[in-house]
Short mmCIF file of C-alpha atoms in Angstrom, two decimals:
data_model
loop_
_atom_site.label_atom_id
_atom_site.label_comp_id
_atom_site.label_asym_id
_atom_site.label_seq_id
_atom_site.Cartn_x
_atom_site.Cartn_y
_atom_site.Cartn_z
CA UNK A 1 -15.45 -9.55 54.43
CA UNK A 2 -16.60 -7.26 57.38
CA UNK A 3 -20.37 -7.06 58.20
CA UNK A 4 -20.99 -3.49 58.89
CA UNK A 5 -24.12 -1.67 60.36
CA UNK A 6 -25.98 0.41 57.82
CA UNK A 7 -28.80 -2.22 57.59
CA UNK A 8 -29.01 -2.54 61.56
CA UNK A 9 -32.64 -3.04 62.87
CA UNK A 10 -31.90 -1.80 66.24
CA UNK A 11 -30.75 -3.10 69.67
CA UNK A 12 -30.50 -6.81 70.47
CA UNK A 13 -33.57 -8.18 72.24
CA UNK A 14 -32.93 -9.72 75.41
CA UNK A 15 -35.84 -12.25 75.16
CA UNK A 16 -34.71 -13.31 71.87
CA UNK A 17 -31.15 -14.05 73.26
CA UNK A 18 -32.66 -16.15 76.19
CA UNK A 19 -34.37 -18.18 73.30
CA UNK A 20 -31.14 -19.35 72.07
CA UNK A 21 -29.36 -22.41 73.20
CA UNK A 22 -26.16 -20.42 73.75
CA UNK A 23 -28.06 -18.62 76.34
CA UNK A 24 -30.35 -21.11 77.67
CA UNK A 25 -30.69 -20.55 81.42
CA UNK A 26 -28.64 -17.20 81.56
CA UNK A 27 -29.26 -14.69 84.22
CA UNK A 28 -30.71 -11.60 83.11
CA UNK A 29 -27.28 -9.62 83.92
CA UNK A 30 -25.79 -11.86 81.23
CA UNK A 31 -28.37 -11.47 78.58
CA UNK A 32 -28.43 -7.66 79.03
CA UNK A 33 -24.79 -7.28 79.01
CA UNK A 34 -24.37 -9.16 75.77
CA UNK A 35 -27.30 -7.21 74.21
CA UNK A 36 -25.66 -4.06 74.97
CA UNK A 37 -22.53 -4.98 73.26
CA UNK A 38 -24.35 -6.64 70.18
CA UNK A 39 -26.46 -5.17 67.23
CA UNK A 40 -29.01 -6.96 65.33
CA UNK A 41 -28.66 -6.93 61.72
CA UNK A 42 -30.77 -8.27 58.60
CA UNK A 43 -29.01 -9.83 56.19
CA UNK A 44 -30.04 -10.79 52.53
CA UNK A 45 -29.75 -14.40 50.79
CA UNK A 46 -26.31 -14.68 49.26
CA UNK A 47 -24.69 -12.03 51.27
CA UNK A 48 -21.37 -13.45 52.52
CA UNK A 49 -21.08 -13.12 56.25
CA UNK A 50 -17.51 -14.28 56.72
CA UNK A 51 -14.67 -15.21 54.18
CA UNK A 52 -12.28 -18.14 54.79
CA UNK A 53 -8.57 -16.73 55.47
CA UNK A 54 -10.23 -13.31 56.32
CA UNK A 55 -9.46 -11.06 59.15
CA UNK A 56 -11.95 -11.89 62.35
CA UNK A 57 -13.76 -8.91 63.47
CA UNK A 58 -16.96 -10.06 64.78
CA UNK A 59 -18.79 -13.07 66.47
CA UNK A 60 -22.36 -13.79 65.06
CA UNK A 61 -25.33 -15.25 66.31
CA UNK A 62 -28.31 -16.28 64.12
CA UNK A 63 -31.47 -15.42 65.17
CA UNK A 64 -33.39 -16.51 61.91
CA UNK A 65 -32.76 -18.12 58.82
CA UNK A 66 -29.86 -20.18 57.75
CA UNK A 67 -26.41 -19.90 55.92
CA UNK A 68 -24.01 -22.19 54.18
CA UNK A 69 -20.38 -23.13 55.40
CA UNK A 70 -17.87 -23.90 53.18
CA UNK A 71 -14.18 -24.61 53.37
CA UNK A 72 -12.06 -24.57 50.21
CA UNK A 73 -15.13 -23.76 48.37
CA UNK A 74 -16.63 -27.20 49.17
CA UNK A 75 -19.89 -26.86 51.59
CA UNK A 76 -19.48 -28.54 54.41
CA UNK A 77 -22.89 -27.86 56.75
CA UNK A 78 -25.49 -25.54 57.16
CA UNK A 79 -26.17 -23.42 60.08
CA UNK A 80 -29.70 -22.17 61.47
CA UNK A 81 -31.27 -20.35 64.03
CA UNK A 82 -29.59 -20.47 67.32
CA UNK A 83 -25.96 -21.35 65.66
CA UNK A 84 -23.11 -18.87 66.15
CA UNK A 85 -19.74 -18.72 64.40
CA UNK A 86 -16.66 -16.64 64.49
CA UNK A 87 -15.50 -17.59 67.97
CA UNK A 88 -12.25 -19.49 67.07
CA UNK A 89 -10.33 -16.75 65.11
CA UNK A 90 -11.16 -14.18 67.74
CA UNK A 91 -10.04 -16.28 70.46
CA UNK A 92 -6.59 -17.55 68.73
CA UNK A 93 -6.11 -14.41 66.53
CA UNK A 94 -5.81 -16.54 63.43
CA UNK A 95 -7.70 -16.08 60.12
CA UNK A 96 -11.15 -17.52 59.49
CA UNK A 97 -11.38 -21.12 58.80
CA UNK A 98 -14.70 -21.43 56.82
CA UNK A 99 -16.70 -19.03 54.43
CA UNK A 100 -20.24 -18.33 55.74
CA UNK A 101 -22.92 -17.36 53.24
CA UNK A 102 -26.76 -16.59 53.72
CA UNK A 103 -28.80 -19.26 52.23
CA UNK A 104 -31.89 -17.21 52.93
CA UNK A 105 -32.94 -13.68 54.54
CA UNK A 106 -31.29 -13.69 58.02
CA UNK A 107 -31.47 -11.99 61.16
CA UNK A 108 -28.18 -12.19 63.24
CA UNK A 109 -26.72 -10.62 66.18
CA UNK A 110 -23.14 -9.15 65.87
CA UNK A 111 -20.66 -8.69 68.50
CA UNK A 112 -17.46 -6.79 67.63
CA UNK A 113 -14.16 -8.37 68.44
CA UNK A 114 -13.58 -5.92 71.21
CA UNK A 115 -16.80 -6.61 72.79
CA UNK A 116 -16.44 -10.20 72.29
CA UNK A 117 -13.19 -10.32 74.25
CA UNK A 118 -14.66 -8.17 76.89
CA UNK A 119 -17.58 -10.78 77.48
CA UNK A 120 -15.07 -13.60 77.62
CA UNK A 121 -14.12 -11.61 80.99
CA UNK A 122 -17.58 -12.86 82.31
CA UNK A 123 -17.41 -16.49 83.26
CA UNK A 124 -20.72 -17.25 82.43
CA UNK A 125 -20.07 -16.24 78.82
CA UNK A 126 -17.04 -17.74 78.90
CA UNK A 127 -17.95 -21.16 79.91
CA UNK A 128 -20.88 -20.93 77.51
CA UNK A 129 -18.43 -20.47 74.72
CA UNK A 130 -16.40 -22.93 76.05
CA UNK A 131 -19.02 -25.55 76.15
CA UNK A 132 -19.93 -24.79 72.69
CA UNK A 133 -16.43 -25.03 71.48
CA UNK A 134 -16.19 -28.23 73.27
CA UNK A 135 -18.95 -29.85 71.76
CA UNK A 136 -17.92 -28.97 68.35
CA UNK A 137 -14.61 -30.53 69.15
CA UNK A 138 -16.40 -33.85 70.04
CA UNK A 139 -18.61 -33.86 66.82
CA UNK A 140 -15.21 -33.69 64.90
CA UNK A 141 -13.86 -36.50 67.05
CA UNK A 142 -16.74 -38.29 66.15
CA UNK A 143 -16.79 -37.85 62.33
CA UNK A 144 -13.19 -38.67 62.49
CA UNK A 145 -13.81 -41.99 64.40
CA UNK A 146 -16.61 -42.66 61.88
CA UNK A 147 -14.21 -41.96 58.78
CA UNK A 148 -11.52 -44.17 60.54
CA UNK A 149 -14.21 -46.92 60.79
CA UNK A 150 -15.23 -47.05 57.26
CA UNK A 151 -11.61 -46.51 55.91
CA UNK A 152 -9.12 -48.41 58.32
CA UNK A 153 -6.23 -47.29 56.41
CA UNK A 154 -7.01 -43.64 57.05
CA UNK A 155 -4.67 -41.29 58.91
CA UNK A 156 -7.22 -40.64 61.46
CA UNK A 157 -7.24 -44.45 62.32
CA UNK A 158 -3.19 -44.35 63.07
CA UNK A 159 -3.16 -44.10 66.83
CA UNK A 160 0.20 -45.49 67.45
CA UNK A 161 1.61 -42.98 64.58
CA UNK A 162 0.16 -40.02 66.63
CA UNK A 163 1.16 -41.45 69.95
CA UNK A 164 4.79 -41.77 68.58
CA UNK A 165 4.37 -38.11 67.28
CA UNK A 166 3.18 -36.92 70.61
CA UNK A 167 5.99 -38.79 72.54
CA UNK A 168 8.96 -37.56 70.11
CA UNK A 169 7.62 -33.92 70.97
CA UNK A 170 7.71 -34.44 74.88
CA UNK A 171 11.00 -36.18 74.41
CA UNK A 172 12.32 -33.25 72.17
CA UNK A 173 11.63 -30.29 74.81
#
């Protein structure tokens, strides 16, 4: 599902962006560039923001409220004010990896695919997105390590098998 603008509340407020972790310490030029390429929307509780397997059309930053994230119909987390989603599919061109549904009334900032890709050309914005994605990867790695410690027979704990697959791939050219 794609969000549309009929319920748009207006221009994105630079001060609100500056207060989000993603933009902490950002200079005014970056904030103005992001604000100019985004729209603020009000979202009702229960509205599906993005659907797993769907085409990526926007990057979303949550200003207020929270949403449930599910994969395969199974709730996996909640995201709230300051969180963002949608960057992975916009970057790699693949389908959405999760469904995100408003768990409360929300106010979000939406950046279209085209504008997101333009913003990625700005080193400051790109570094912020990269840092956020790396943070998520580190969290996922920690969760896998925790799972491996609880269940030593799980595939995530088989480092030797993973190394052999990497070595086989390298050897195969």
